[in-house]
Coordinates of C-alpha atoms in Angstrom, one line a residue:
M379 CA 0.0 0.0 0.0
P380 CA 1.3 3.5 -0.7
H381 CA 2.5 5.3 2.4
D382 CA 4.1 8.7 2.7
S383 CA 6.4 9.4 5.7
H384 CA 6.0 13.1 5.2
S385 CA 3.1 14.7 6.9
A386 CA 0.1 16.7 5.8
Q387 CA 1.5 19.5 8.0
E388 CA 4.4 19.9 5.6
E389 CA 2.2 19.9 2.5
T390 CA -0.4 22.4 3.7
G391 CA 1.7 24.7 5.8
V392 CA -0.7 24.3 8.7
P393 CA 1.5 23.2 11.5
G394 CA -1.1 23.1 14.4
H395 CA -4.6 23.4 15.5
R396 CA -4.9 27.1 16.4
D397 CA -7.6 29.1 14.8
D398 CA -5.3 31.8 13.6
Q399 CA -3.6 29.2 11.4
Y400 CA -6.9 28.2 10.0
Q401 CA -7.8 31.8 9.4
Q402 CA -4.6 32.2 7.5
L403 CA -5.3 29.2 5.4
L404 CA -8.8 30.5 4.8
S405 CA -7.5 33.9 3.7
R406 CA -5.5 32.2 1.0
M407 CA -8.4 30.2 -0.5
T408 CA -10.5 31.2 -3.4
L409 CA -14.2 31.2 -3.2
E410 CA -14.3 28.1 -5.4
E411 CA -11.9 26.4 -3.0
K412 CA -14.0 27.3 -0.1
V413 CA -17.2 26.0 -1.7
G414 CA -15.5 22.8 -2.4
Q415 CA -14.7 22.3 1.3
L416 CA -18.5 22.2 1.8
L417 CA -19.0 19.2 -0.4
V418 CA -18.9 15.5 0.6
L419 CA -19.0 13.6 -2.6
H420 CA -19.4 10.0 -3.6
V421 CA -17.2 8.5 -6.3
Y422 CA -17.3 5.2 -8.2
G423 CA -14.5 2.7 -8.2
H424 CA -12.2 0.8 -6.0
H425 CA -9.1 2.6 -7.1
A426 CA -8.3 6.3 -7.2
T427 CA -6.9 6.4 -10.7
E428 CA -7.6 3.0 -12.3
P429 CA -11.2 2.1 -11.7
D430 CA -13.1 -0.4 -13.7
A431 CA -14.5 0.7 -17.0
A432 CA -18.0 0.6 -15.7
D433 CA -17.1 2.9 -12.9
I434 CA -15.4 5.3 -15.3
E435 CA -18.6 5.5 -17.2
L436 CA -20.6 6.2 -14.0
N437 CA -18.2 8.8 -12.8
Q438 CA -18.5 10.7 -16.2
R439 CA -22.3 10.5 -16.2
E440 CA -22.7 11.8 -12.6
L441 CA -19.6 13.8 -11.9
G442 CA -18.2 14.7 -15.3
V443 CA -14.8 13.1 -14.5
R444 CA -13.3 9.7 -15.0
T445 CA -11.8 8.8 -11.6
A446 CA -11.9 9.5 -7.9
A447 CA -8.6 11.4 -8.3
D448 CA -10.1 13.5 -11.0
A449 CA -13.1 14.3 -8.8
V450 CA -10.8 15.6 -6.1
A451 CA -9.0 17.7 -8.5
E452 CA -12.1 19.1 -10.1
Y453 CA -14.3 19.8 -7.1
R454 CA -11.6 20.1 -4.4
P455 CA -14.2 18.6 -1.9
G456 CA -13.9 18.7 1.8
G457 CA -14.7 15.0 2.0
L458 CA -15.7 11.9 0.2
I459 CA -18.2 9.2 1.4
Y460 CA -17.7 5.5 0.7
F461 CA -20.4 3.1 -0.4
G462 CA -20.5 -0.5 -1.3
W463 CA -22.8 0.2 -4.3
A464 CA -20.2 2.6 -5.6
H465 CA -17.7 -0.2 -5.6
N466 CA -15.5 1.5 -3.0
T467 CA -15.2 -1.3 -0.6
R468 CA -13.8 -4.5 -1.9
D469 CA -11.5 -5.5 1.0
P470 CA -9.6 -3.6 3.8
Q471 CA -6.3 -3.3 2.1
Q472 CA -7.8 -2.0 -1.0
L473 CA -10.0 0.4 1.0
A474 CA -7.0 1.8 2.8
A475 CA -5.0 2.2 -0.4
L476 CA -7.9 4.1 -1.9
S477 CA -8.0 6.4 1.2
N478 CA -4.3 7.1 0.8
D479 CA -4.5 7.8 -2.9
V480 CA -7.4 10.1 -2.7
Q481 CA -5.7 11.9 0.2
R482 CA -2.6 12.3 -2.1
A483 CA -4.7 13.7 -4.8
A484 CA -6.0 16.3 -2.4
L485 CA -2.8 17.1 -0.7
D486 CA -0.8 17.4 -4.0
G487 CA -3.4 19.7 -5.5
T488 CA -4.8 23.0 -4.6
P489 CA -5.5 24.2 -1.9
G490 CA -3.7 21.1 -0.4
I491 CA -6.2 20.4 2.4
P492 CA -6.6 16.8 3.6
L493 CA -10.0 15.1 2.9
L494 CA -12.4 14.0 5.7
L495 CA -13.2 10.5 4.5
S496 CA -16.6 9.2 5.8
V497 CA -18.9 6.3 5.8
D498 CA -22.4 5.3 7.0
Q499 CA -21.3 2.4 9.2
E500 CA -24.0 2.2 11.9
H501 CA -23.5 -1.6 12.2
G502 CA -26.5 -3.9 12.4
V503 CA -28.7 -3.3 9.3
V504 CA -26.6 -0.5 8.0
A505 CA -23.0 -1.5 7.3
R506 CA -21.0 -0.4 4.2
V507 CA -17.7 -2.0 5.2
G508 CA -18.2 -5.8 5.6
A509 CA -16.1 -8.8 6.5
P510 CA -13.3 -9.4 7.1
A511 CA -13.8 -6.1 9.0
T512 CA -15.5 -6.8 12.3
L513 CA -19.3 -6.5 12.1
L514 CA -21.0 -5.5 15.4
P515 CA -24.5 -5.5 16.8
G516 CA -26.5 -2.4 15.7
A517 CA -28.4 0.2 17.7
M518 CA -31.5 -1.7 18.8
A519 CA -29.5 -4.8 19.7
L520 CA -27.3 -2.7 21.9
G521 CA -30.5 -1.2 23.3
A522 CA -31.7 -4.7 24.1
G523 CA -28.4 -5.3 25.8
G524 CA -28.8 -2.1 27.8
S525 CA -25.1 -1.7 28.6
A526 CA -23.3 1.6 28.1
D527 CA -20.1 -0.2 28.4
D528 CA -20.9 -2.5 25.5
A529 CA -22.2 0.4 23.4
R530 CA -18.9 2.2 24.1
E531 CA -16.8 -0.8 23.3
A532 CA -18.7 -1.4 20.1
A533 CA -18.1 2.2 18.9
R534 CA -14.5 2.2 19.9
T535 CA -14.0 -1.1 18.1
A536 CA -15.7 0.1 15.0
G537 CA -13.8 3.4 15.1
V538 CA -10.4 1.9 15.5
E539 CA -11.0 -0.2 12.4
L540 CA -12.4 2.8 10.4
R541 CA -9.4 4.8 11.3
A542 CA -7.1 2.1 10.1
L543 CA -8.9 2.3 6.8
G544 CA -8.3 6.0 6.5
I545 CA -11.9 6.8 7.5
R546 CA -12.2 9.5 10.1
Q547 CA -16.0 10.4 10.1
N548 CA -18.8 8.0 10.7
Y549 CA -22.5 8.9 10.4
A550 CA -23.5 7.3 13.6
P551 CA -24.9 7.0 16.2
S552 CA -28.7 7.4 15.7
A553 CA -30.2 9.5 18.5
D554 CA -33.7 8.9 17.1
V555 CA -36.2 7.7 19.7
N556 CA -38.2 5.1 17.8
V557 CA -41.8 5.3 19.2
N558 CA -43.5 4.4 16.0
P559 CA -43.5 0.5 15.4
A560 CA -44.5 1.3 11.7
N561 CA -41.4 3.5 11.2
P562 CA -40.0 2.2 7.9
V563 CA -36.6 4.1 7.8
I564 CA -35.3 4.1 11.4
G565 CA -36.8 1.1 13.2
V566 CA -33.9 -1.1 14.5
R567 CA -31.5 1.7 13.7
S568 CA -32.6 3.3 17.0
F569 CA -31.5 2.2 20.4
G570 CA -35.1 2.2 21.5
A571 CA -38.3 4.0 22.7
D572 CA -37.1 5.4 26.0
P573 CA -35.4 8.9 25.6
Q574 CA -33.3 8.4 28.7
A575 CA -32.1 4.9 27.7
V576 CA -31.3 6.2 24.2
S577 CA -29.4 9.2 25.7
V578 CA -27.2 6.9 27.7
L579 CA -26.2 4.7 24.8
V580 CA -25.8 7.7 22.3
T581 CA -23.5 9.3 24.8
A582 CA -21.5 6.0 25.2
Q583 CA -21.1 5.6 21.5
I584 CA -19.9 9.2 21.1
E585 CA -17.2 8.5 23.7
G586 CA -16.2 5.3 22.0
Y587 CA -15.7 6.8 18.6
R588 CA -13.9 9.8 20.1
D589 CA -11.5 7.4 21.8
A590 CA -10.8 5.9 18.5
G591 CA -10.0 9.1 16.8
V592 CA -13.0 9.1 14.6
A593 CA -15.7 11.9 14.5
P594 CA -19.2 10.6 15.0
A595 CA -22.2 12.3 13.5
V596 CA -25.2 12.0 15.8
K597 CA -28.4 11.9 13.8
H598 CA -31.1 12.8 12.6
F599 CA -31.8 16.1 14.1
P600 CA -34.4 17.0 15.3
G601 CA -35.5 13.4 15.6
H602 CA -36.7 10.9 13.0
G603 CA -38.1 8.3 15.3
D604 CA -41.9 8.9 14.9
T605 CA -42.3 8.7 11.2
A606 CA -44.4 6.3 8.9
T607 CA -42.8 7.6 5.8
D608 CA -39.3 6.7 4.5
S609 CA -37.4 10.0 3.8
H610 CA -35.4 8.2 1.1
S611 CA -38.6 8.2 -1.0
A612 CA -40.8 10.9 0.4
L613 CA -41.0 13.8 2.9
P614 CA -42.3 12.7 6.3
Y615 CA -44.1 14.9 8.7
I616 CA -43.9 14.6 12.4
H617 CA -46.8 16.1 14.3
H618 CA -45.3 16.5 17.8
T619 CA -46.0 19.5 19.7
R620 CA -43.0 21.6 20.8
A621 CA -43.5 20.2 24.4
R622 CA -43.7 16.6 23.0
W623 CA -40.5 17.2 21.0
E624 CA -38.7 18.5 24.2
E625 CA -39.9 15.5 26.2
L626 CA -39.3 12.8 23.6
D627 CA -37.0 13.7 20.8
A628 CA -34.7 16.3 22.3
P629 CA -33.1 14.5 25.3
P630 CA -30.7 12.2 23.3
F631 CA -29.4 15.3 21.3
R632 CA -29.0 17.4 24.4
A633 CA -27.0 14.5 25.9
A634 CA -24.9 14.2 22.7
L635 CA -24.2 18.0 22.8
A636 CA -23.3 17.8 26.4
T637 CA -20.4 15.5 25.5
G638 CA -19.2 18.1 22.9
V639 CA -20.0 16.0 20.0
D640 CA -18.4 17.5 16.9
V641 CA -20.9 16.7 14.3
V642 CA -24.8 16.6 14.0
M643 CA -26.7 15.4 11.0
T644 CA -30.0 16.8 10.0
A645 CA -33.2 15.0 9.0
H646 CA -35.2 15.4 5.9
I647 CA -38.5 15.7 7.9
V648 CA -41.0 18.4 8.5
V649 CA -41.9 19.2 12.1
P650 CA -44.6 22.0 11.9
A651 CA -44.3 22.8 15.6
L652 CA -40.7 23.7 15.0
D653 CA -41.0 25.4 11.7
P654 CA -44.4 26.5 10.4
A655 CA -43.1 27.2 7.0
L656 CA -43.0 23.4 6.6
D657 CA -39.6 23.2 5.3
P658 CA -37.5 20.1 5.7
A659 CA -35.4 20.4 8.9
T660 CA -32.3 20.2 6.6
L661 CA -33.4 23.5 4.9
S662 CA -34.9 25.2 7.9
Y663 CA -33.3 28.2 9.6
P664 CA -35.6 27.9 12.6
V665 CA -34.5 24.3 13.2
V666 CA -30.8 24.3 12.3
T667 CA -29.8 27.8 13.5
G668 CA -32.7 28.8 15.8
I669 CA -32.9 25.5 17.8
L670 CA -29.7 23.5 17.2
R671 CA -27.2 26.3 17.2
E672 CA -28.7 29.1 19.2
Q673 CA -30.9 27.3 21.8
L674 CA -28.9 24.0 22.2
G675 CA -25.4 25.7 21.6
H676 CA -24.0 23.5 18.9
D677 CA -21.1 25.4 17.3
G678 CA -19.5 22.3 15.6
V679 CA -20.3 20.9 12.1
V680 CA -23.7 20.3 10.9
V681 CA -24.0 17.9 8.0
T682 CA -27.0 17.2 5.8
D683 CA -28.4 13.7 5.5
S684 CA -27.8 12.6 1.9
L685 CA -29.1 15.2 -0.5
S686 CA -29.9 12.5 -3.0
M687 CA -32.9 11.5 -0.8
R688 CA -36.4 12.3 -2.1
G689 CA -37.3 13.7 1.2
V690 CA -35.2 16.9 0.8
R691 CA -35.9 17.1 -3.0
T692 CA -39.7 17.3 -3.1
K693 CA -40.2 21.0 -2.4
Y694 CA -37.2 22.5 -4.1
G695 CA -34.8 21.8 -7.0
D696 CA -31.3 20.4 -6.4
D697 CA -29.8 23.7 -6.9
R698 CA -31.9 25.5 -4.4
V699 CA -31.5 22.7 -1.9
A700 CA -27.8 23.3 -1.6
V701 CA -28.2 27.0 -1.1
L702 CA -31.1 26.8 1.3
A703 CA -29.2 24.2 3.4
L704 CA -26.4 26.7 3.8
K705 CA -28.8 29.5 4.6
A706 CA -30.3 27.3 7.3
G707 CA -26.9 26.9 9.0
V708 CA -25.6 23.6 7.6
D709 CA -21.8 23.3 6.9
Q710 CA -21.4 20.0 4.9
L711 CA -23.5 19.2 1.9
L712 CA -23.5 15.4 1.8
H713 CA -23.9 13.4 -1.4
P714 CA -25.5 16.0 -3.7
P715 CA -27.1 14.1 -6.6
Q716 CA -25.6 16.6 -9.1
P717 CA -22.4 18.0 -7.5
E718 CA -21.6 20.4 -10.4
L719 CA -25.1 21.9 -10.1
A720 CA -24.8 22.2 -6.3
R721 CA -21.4 23.8 -6.4
D722 CA -22.4 26.3 -9.1
A723 CA -25.6 27.2 -7.4
V724 CA -23.7 28.1 -4.2
L725 CA -21.1 30.1 -6.1
R726 CA -23.8 31.9 -7.9
A727 CA -25.7 32.6 -4.6
V728 CA -22.6 34.3 -3.1
R729 CA -21.8 36.3 -6.3
E730 CA -25.5 37.5 -6.5
G731 CA -25.6 38.3 -2.7
E732 CA -28.0 35.7 -1.5
L733 CA -25.3 34.2 0.5
T734 CA -22.2 36.1 1.8
E735 CA -18.6 35.0 1.6
A736 CA -18.4 35.5 5.3
R737 CA -21.2 32.9 5.7
I738 CA -19.2 30.4 3.6
D739 CA -16.1 31.2 5.7
E740 CA -18.0 30.2 8.9
S741 CA -18.6 26.7 7.6
V742 CA -15.2 26.2 6.2
L743 CA -13.5 27.3 9.5
R744 CA -15.7 24.7 11.3
I745 CA -14.6 22.0 8.8
L746 CA -11.0 23.0 9.2
R747 CA -11.2 22.9 13.0
L748 CA -12.7 19.4 12.8
K749 CA -9.9 18.2 10.4
G750 CA -7.4 19.6 12.8
K751 CA -9.0 18.0 15.9
L752 CA -8.8 14.6 14.1
G753 CA -5.1 15.2 13.4
L754 CA -5.4 15.2 9.6
F755 CA -3.1 18.1 9.1
E756 CA -0.3 16.2 10.9
Q757 CA -1.0 12.8 9.3
A758 CA -3.7 12.1 6.7
Y759 CA -2.5 8.6 5.7
T760 CA -2.9 5.1 7.0
T761 CA -0.7 2.1 6.5
A762 CA -1.0 -1.5 5.5
D763 CA 0.4 -2.6 8.9
A764 CA -2.4 -0.7 10.6
V765 CA -4.9 -2.6 8.5
T766 CA -3.4 -6.0 9.2
A767 CA -3.0 -5.4 13.0
T768 CA -6.4 -4.0 13.4
V769 CA -9.2 -4.7 10.9
G770 CA -11.1 -7.9 11.8
S771 CA -8.6 -8.8 14.5
E772 CA -9.3 -11.7 16.8
A773 CA -9.7 -9.6 19.8
H774 CA -12.3 -7.4 17.9
R775 CA -14.3 -10.3 16.7
A776 CA -14.3 -11.8 20.2
A777 CA -15.5 -8.5 21.6
A778 CA -18.3 -8.5 19.0
D779 CA -19.4 -12.0 20.0
R780 CA -19.5 -11.2 23.7
I781 CA -21.6 -8.0 23.1
A782 CA -24.0 -9.9 20.8
E783 CA -24.5 -12.6 23.4
R784 CA -26.0 -10.0 25.7
T785 CA -28.5 -8.7 23.1
T786 CA -30.4 -11.7 21.9
T787 CA -33.9 -11.4 23.3
L788 CA -36.1 -14.4 24.2
L789 CA -39.7 -13.3 23.9
R790 CA -41.6 -16.6 24.1
N791 CA -40.7 -20.1 25.3
E792 CA -43.7 -22.2 25.9
G793 CA -43.1 -25.4 27.9
G794 CA -39.5 -24.5 28.3
L795 CA -38.7 -25.7 24.7
L796 CA -35.5 -23.8 24.6
P797 CA -32.7 -24.5 25.0
L798 CA -32.8 -27.3 22.4
S799 CA -31.2 -30.5 23.8
P800 CA -29.3 -32.8 21.3
G801 CA -31.1 -35.8 23.1
T802 CA -34.7 -34.5 22.5
H803 CA -34.5 -31.9 19.7
G804 CA -31.1 -32.8 18.0
R805 CA -32.3 -32.7 14.5
V806 CA -33.2 -29.2 13.5
L807 CA -34.5 -27.8 10.2
V808 CA -33.6 -24.0 9.7
L809 CA -36.1 -22.4 7.2
G810 CA -37.0 -18.8 6.3
A811 CA -35.9 -15.5 5.0
D812 CA -32.4 -15.0 3.6
P813 CA -32.1 -11.3 3.0
V814 CA -28.9 -10.0 1.5
S815 CA -26.3 -9.1 4.1
P816 CA -26.2 -5.3 4.9
S817 CA -22.6 -5.3 3.9
G818 CA -22.9 -7.9 1.2
T819 CA -20.4 -10.1 3.0
T820 CA -22.1 -12.4 5.4
G821 CA -25.0 -14.9 5.4
P822 CA -27.3 -16.2 4.2
P823 CA -29.0 -16.3 7.6
T824 CA -30.4 -19.8 7.3
A825 CA -27.1 -21.3 6.4
V826 CA -25.2 -19.3 9.1
L827 CA -27.6 -20.5 11.8
A828 CA -27.6 -24.1 10.6
A829 CA -23.8 -24.1 10.6
A830 CA -23.5 -22.6 14.0
L831 CA -26.0 -25.0 15.6
T832 CA -24.2 -28.0 14.1
E833 CA -21.0 -26.7 15.6
L834 CA -22.7 -26.6 18.9
G835 CA -23.7 -30.3 18.9
L836 CA -27.1 -30.3 17.0
T837 CA -27.6 -31.6 13.6
A838 CA -29.1 -28.7 11.6
T839 CA -30.1 -28.4 7.9
A840 CA -30.7 -25.2 6.1
F841 CA -33.5 -24.6 3.6
G842 CA -34.0 -20.9 2.6
T843 CA -37.6 -20.2 1.8
G844 CA -37.2 -16.3 1.2
T845 CA -39.3 -13.4 2.4
E846 CA -42.1 -14.4 0.0
P847 CA -42.3 -18.2 -0.2
A848 CA -44.6 -19.4 -3.0
P849 CA -47.2 -22.0 -2.2
E850 CA -45.1 -24.8 -3.6
T851 CA -42.2 -23.7 -1.4
V852 CA -44.3 -23.8 1.7
E853 CA -45.4 -27.3 0.7
K854 CA -41.8 -28.5 0.4
A855 CA -41.0 -26.9 3.7
L856 CA -43.8 -28.8 5.4
A857 CA -42.6 -32.0 3.8
E858 CA -39.0 -31.4 4.9
A859 CA -40.1 -30.5 8.4
A860 CA -42.0 -33.9 8.6
S861 CA -39.0 -35.8 7.5
G862 CA -37.5 -36.7 10.8
H863 CA -36.8 -33.3 12.2
D864 CA -37.2 -32.6 15.9
A865 CA -37.6 -28.8 15.7
V866 CA -38.0 -26.2 13.1
L867 CA -36.4 -22.7 13.3
V868 CA -37.8 -20.1 10.9
T869 CA -35.9 -16.8 10.3
T870 CA -38.6 -14.0 9.8
Y871 CA -38.1 -10.5 8.3
D872 CA -40.7 -7.7 8.7
V873 CA -43.8 -10.1 8.6
T874 CA -47.2 -8.6 7.8
P875 CA -50.6 -10.2 8.5
G876 CA -51.4 -12.9 5.9
D877 CA -48.1 -12.5 4.0
P878 CA -46.2 -15.6 2.7
Q879 CA -44.0 -15.7 5.7
H880 CA -47.0 -15.6 7.9
S881 CA -48.6 -18.5 5.9
L882 CA -45.4 -20.5 6.2
V883 CA -45.1 -20.3 10.0
T884 CA -48.9 -20.8 10.4
A885 CA -48.9 -23.9 8.3
L886 CA -45.8 -25.4 10.2
A887 CA -47.3 -24.8 13.6
A888 CA -50.6 -26.3 12.5
V889 CA -49.2 -29.7 11.6
P890 CA -50.6 -32.3 14.0
D891 CA -47.9 -33.7 16.1
G892 CA -45.4 -31.8 14.1
P893 CA -42.0 -30.6 15.3
P894 CA -42.2 -27.4 17.5
V895 CA -41.5 -24.1 15.7
V896 CA -39.0 -21.5 16.9
I897 CA -39.1 -18.1 15.4
V898 CA -36.0 -16.0 15.0
S899 CA -37.0 -12.5 14.1
I900 CA -34.0 -11.1 12.4
R901 CA -35.1 -7.5 12.0
T902 CA -38.1 -6.0 13.8
P903 CA -39.2 -7.9 16.9
N904 CA -42.8 -7.1 15.9
D905 CA -42.9 -10.3 13.9
V906 CA -43.3 -12.3 17.2
A907 CA -46.8 -10.8 18.0
L908 CA -47.9 -11.8 14.4
L909 CA -46.9 -15.4 14.8
P910 CA -48.6 -16.8 17.9
G911 CA -48.4 -20.4 16.7
A912 CA -44.6 -20.6 17.3
A913 CA -43.7 -22.2 20.6
A914 CA -40.7 -20.0 21.1
A915 CA -39.4 -16.8 19.7
L916 CA -36.3 -14.8 19.7
A917 CA -35.3 -11.3 18.4
T918 CA -31.8 -10.6 17.1
Y919 CA -32.5 -7.1 15.5
S920 CA -30.3 -7.8 12.5
W921 CA -29.1 -10.7 10.3
T922 CA -25.3 -10.3 10.1
D923 CA -23.4 -13.3 11.3
V924 CA -22.4 -12.0 14.7
E925 CA -26.1 -11.7 15.8
L926 CA -27.0 -15.0 14.2
R927 CA -24.2 -16.9 15.9
A928 CA -25.2 -15.4 19.2
A929 CA -28.7 -16.5 18.7
A930 CA -27.5 -20.1 17.9
R931 CA -25.6 -20.1 21.2
V932 CA -28.8 -19.2 23.0
V933 CA -30.8 -21.8 21.1
A934 CA -28.3 -24.4 22.0
G935 CA -28.1 -23.4 25.5
R936 CA -24.4 -22.3 25.5
V937 CA -25.4 -18.9 27.0
R938 CA -28.6 -17.7 28.7
P939 CA -30.6 -15.1 26.8
A940 CA -30.1 -11.7 28.5
G941 CA -31.6 -9.1 26.0
R942 CA -34.7 -7.1 27.1
L943 CA -37.0 -5.3 24.5
P944 CA -36.0 -1.7 24.1
V945 CA -39.3 -1.0 22.2
P946 CA -42.8 -2.2 22.9
V947 CA -44.3 -4.8 20.6
P948 CA -47.9 -4.0 19.7
C949 CA -50.8 -6.3 19.1
P950 CA -51.2 -6.7 15.4
D951 CA -54.9 -6.0 15.5
D952 CA -54.7 -3.2 17.9
P953 CA -51.6 -1.1 17.6
D954 CA -52.5 0.9 20.8
T955 CA -52.4 -2.3 22.9
V956 CA -48.9 -3.7 23.8
R957 CA -48.3 -7.4 23.5
Y958 CA -44.8 -7.3 24.9
P959 CA -43.8 -4.2 26.8
V960 CA -40.4 -2.5 27.0
G961 CA -38.2 -4.5 29.3
H962 CA -39.7 -7.8 28.5
G963 CA -37.3 -10.7 28.0
L964 CA -37.0 -14.2 29.3
S965 CA -34.1 -16.3 30.3
Y966 CA -33.3 -19.9 31.3
P967 CA -33.2 -21.2 34.8
P968 CA -29.6 -21.8 36.2
D969 CA -29.8 -25.5 35.2
G970 CA -31.1 -24.7 31.8
V971 CA -27.7 -24.1 30.4

C-alpha cells in the first residue's frame, strides 16, 4: 500500500490546531476552493486512478470526471463518502489504499487540504464496510443489551477499524427515539423507545468513537423516530407539539451535545411545531440555526443527510437545496446528486448576494477545525500494517461475539422448549428469510444458523424459503419438516398479516404432532406478535453473522438469553395495545444451560 512518511502539515503549511492558522489558510483560499470544502461527494470505483471501465462511465455520467482522483482535482471537496454500491469497498487493504490515494490527490493539489473521508457504518442493518472487517451489533440490539459499556466498546472497536482504513468520520450513532412501530426508515437503527435509555447509549457511543480518533455524527436532528414515511422516498411529517419534542426527541441530542459531539446530521423531515413554514429540517433556519445552534448551543459541524434522498428534493430543486441548506446553517453538503449543479448554485448565490462569503467562511472554518482536531493536518495517511493489525482482529471479533450474546432477546418459550437438547431436539430444520447481508459479505442467515447449531452439537439443515415463499415452497418446507426433524427454526423478516412468511409459519405450527416451531426474528421484533403459533421466539434485531451466531448459542443453551426489549411490541390487530412491553425478555433457569 502507498504510504508517505511526510506529513500533511508539511504539505499544507498548517502546523497546528490554532484558529489563527486556520484563518490564515482560509485567507489564501479562493471562493471556489471554499465552496469545495463544503461538499462531501461519492465517487465510483475501488481505485483512485484506475477504476473499472463501468465505474469510469458512472463517474463521467454523474460527476463529469473519470476517476476519484479527477473528482478531487475538479471539485476540491472537503470530503468523500464511501459506499459498497459505488464499488469503493472490496477489501480492507484495497480500501485503505484508496483512502491514501485520494488523500494524495487532495494534498498534492490546490488548496492542499486533507480530505475528511466518511462512511455510513452504523453496524447492524446499515453496514457499508463488511467482513473481514468486524461487524458488530446495531443500535436496537445494543438497546436490548442495555449496557453503556458494551455500546462504548462497540463504537471504539468500530472506530479503530475505520481509522485504520483511513476513514475519520462516521455517520453514527442514531439519536432517534423510535416510538412508532411502523417506522420504515429508522426502526432497529434506533437504540429504543425510551429517551433516557437512548441518551445513555448515544453518549457512550460518542465516547467510543472519540476514543478511536473518529468523528461521530449524531443523527437525525431534530428526531426521526416517529415517522411512518421513509425519507429516502418521500418527505415525512412529524406532528409532535413543541412540548412533546422537548420530552421525547430532544433528550438524546441534548445528551450528545453535552459530550461536545463534533458533528450533528440533519433529518429530511417536517416538524410543523418547530418550523411553521413546513420546510424540511435540513433546509430550515428555525430548526438548524434557531434550535440546534442558538438554543442548544452547537457550534460544531452540521452535515445534511444525503441530498440525493427524495425527502429533501420534493419541495425545491437540487440547486436550491444546496443554497437553502447553507442559509439554514448547515456546513457540509452530503452526497448531492448533481455535484456540479450544487457547487455552481452556491457560487452563484454568493456572487449575487443571496449568501455572503463570510457565511461560507464560517462553515469552512468549522470544517478545518474538525480536520485539525482529528489530526489530519499532521497525518492524513494510514498504513498496510495498521490494517493488518487492526481490521477484523481476533480481539475485535471476540468482543463483537461477547456483546452480541448480551443482546439476543427471548420473547416466548412455551413449555421451556429452549434451549434445544441434542437428546430430544437434536435434528433441526432451519427455514426462512435470507435477506442479502447489509454489507454484502455475510450470510445467508439460514445457512449461518444451521452451521452454528451444528458446531454446537445439534444436527441442523438449512432450507432458505425467502421473504415471499411461494405455495409450492411452503409445501416443500412442510414435507421437509416432517421428514425426521425434531424442531424447526424459522427466520422472519418484517412479517405482515397474511403475507407468505405468515402463511409458512402458520402452516408449520398447525401440523398435528409436528415438530415445534421456533421463530428467530432477524429484523423487527414485531414479527413475534404476528406469529402466535410458534412455541418459542427470539429477536436478534439484524441478520449479520455476529447476531445469528449469538442466537445459535442461545438456542443451543451455551449462553442464557439476556436481552430485554428496548421498544414495545404492539398487538397486530390493535396497535395501541402492547403485546410485549419495553423491558420484556425471558431467560433460562440456572440449570437450563
